[in-house]
Amino acid sequence: MLSKKQLRNDVEAVAQALKKRNFSFDIKALTELENNRKKNQVKTQELQNSRNTQSKSIGKAKAAGEDIKPLLDAVSNLGDELDGAKAELQEIQSQIDAITLSMPNIPHESVPAGNSEDDNVEVSTWGEPGVYDFKVKDHVDLGAMHGLDFETAAKISGSRFSVMTGKMARLHRALTQFMIDQHSEKNGYVEAYVPYLVNAESLTGTGQLPKFEADLFKTHLHGEEGEAKTLYLIPTGEVPITNMMRDTMVNEKDLPLKFVGHTPSFRSEAGAYGRDTRGLIRQHQFEKVELVQVVKAQDSYQALEVLTSHAEGVLQALELPYRKVNLCAGDLGFSAAKTYDLEVWLPGQSAYREISSCSCFEDFQSRRLQLRYKNKETNKPELLHTLNGSGLAVGRTLVAVLENHQQADGSIKIPAVLQSYMGGLQIIN
């Protein structure tokens, strides 16, 4: 969430910055609520002080042998009035929180203007799309030859699920293992295993709630003592990994923090009706290897460049052509201040498709998470900056490997870096 101080002192500048994201909010409503909050807070403090003063006078009157009933009645009345003022203050604050929790992050100055993905700016490319002397197949047709099965998945669960068997399942697992090893052994991330079910506080901390509840799968459980309990299936490993540090005062000497984790991701795709209905591109359940960094404010944008390069390194090792784009303000994710998308070339679609988003959130998530460190120079707590990126989305990487390394007969050449994970296998046929 955005800083309360910033919203109170410079709300017009915030509104102008958020217009770049095609987001507008009712400044008048927020200002009126804020004014009411201030008045009610003053009233609450005055009532508290009056009650304290009256309470002290009861003891003095009692010691002097005076009738204390009028004083007791006055204190009781003040207590009732104070309780009402506190309830009103809490209601006003809840309304303010509802507004501020729905407000996205402010774009960084280096984010280009624009309204949609058509306005994203290409930063660089790597590799050249392959030239084939045969008609290329897409991953659905290739997968059908090697153990990728959507019909069985539909029987088990419905649309937007997949089943993999044999060498296809092993290739999917090999990609995951390679990515984890690359990031933990070469890039210095600490591997983390985390829960796949999280509470609402965790999703609020990273920005999925309250605004994007429709995109989530929700479960209703009964605890050991019969109490109702709501948990959500994670939409990305970012949520549990980042929330490992919620309500934490990080030791400055431990910074930066770098974690990598492999998790499934579950998304309802509520806003994607009719999009990418064929194949693995947009599934309800898919795997990701997630990178998370927590750094000091002054280090966050250099960290974004480094984190993005780590995701790029996986694509390069797998010999997959891709491009890097700087997302425009209108295409940024809710919590992001700046995002690079890596888009891999898919011959079966003759197009670049997103395979990783690498984002800097500045202190937007940390303010929700209360993730801080004590600055040894000022001896004061400061909010940290968080970053994350896919390193990579495993299913989409599988798609890219199948399509880019296909042979004329439909066999798949295994990239050299994966062959040891495949028991020395060089080709799937």
Tab-separated table of C-alpha atoms in Angstrom, residues 17 25 69-70 87 100 142 181 191 208 321 384-385 405 418:
chain	number	residue	atom	x	y	z
A	17	ALA	CA	0.863	9.425	-10.879
A	25	PHE	CA	-9.893	7.411	-7.132
A	69	LYS	CA	-22.080	8.682	43.050
A	70	PRO	CA	-22.337	11.748	40.756
A	87	ALA	CA	-16.202	2.596	17.325
A	100	THR	CA	-5.991	2.594	0.216
A	142	LEU	CA	4.045	-32.278	-30.340
A	181	ASP	CA	20.030	-25.797	-9.163
A	191	GLU	CA	16.073	-22.732	-1.574
A	208	GLN	CA	-3.636	-10.078	-4.136
A	321	PRO	CA	15.291	-16.977	-28.218
A	384	LEU	CA	12.709	-2.730	2.990
A	385	HIS	CA	12.068	-3.149	-0.734
A	405	HIS	CA	13.861	-27.842	-30.349
A	418	LEU	CA	19.123	-30.835	-19.345
